[in-house]
């Protein structure tokens, strides 16, 4: 009873040295396992590292582009509310080009000009609606580019890591059978080295899954906003065309004092 008590007191007196020793041992063990990994496991780790870099590159690029699109949409809507004429909005629309709402507005405006020359009611409102849907679909397709790679990495990284683990375990048991020493000490190093690939696969897959889900949710939000903006713009054009006199440059919004002014 005296020896365990003295050992416990010694550990309590030198906690820093003990923790440092444990951390050093763990770090050196991981480095040693990586160094002793076979060619298959090492190839799997290299592939997972490249996949991680690629997935993080996609996520960072998409977050930046989506942030720019959100900022552009806010500015475009602000300019849209201040200016009530189609010609004025078309002039400033290019300044907010990262916004997908600009593509929807441009497509509707061009179709409206083709139908009526920018005056009066559109002859075919259904065509305007189809133009808005086409612009929304094209904008979403452009924003979704390379997201399939992110989904592929999220779904396959764990399986790639598992393949490295299975191969490492097979190799470890094969070596155990060749050596003929059926002990835990003989098989443990090979199994621990093999499990590194599974851990690496999880490290790659988890951020990719989270990033893909978050980016997909933002895409759905952009799609809903584009659909809402397209419908509101079509309604505003039709209402304003009935209020304006023939030959006037159509105001898509009534004056600020008019109670019929639309808000977005």
mmCIF file of C-alpha atoms in Angstrom, residues 25 40 72 169 199 205:
data_model
loop_
_atom_site.group_PDB
_atom_site.id
_atom_site.type_symbol
_atom_site.label_atom_id
_atom_site.label_comp_id
_atom_site.label_asym_id
_atom_site.label_seq_id
_atom_site.Cartn_x
_atom_site.Cartn_y
_atom_site.Cartn_z
ATOM 1 C CA UNK A 25 5.484 10.594 -26.288
ATOM 2 C CA UNK A 40 -0.538 1.977 -49.605
ATOM 3 C CA UNK A 72 -24.225 43.185 -54.312
ATOM 4 C CA UNK A 169 -4.750 -4.481 -40.856
ATOM 5 C CA UNK A 199 -8.786 9.280 -38.611
ATOM 6 C CA UNK A 205 -14.838 14.448 -44.557
#
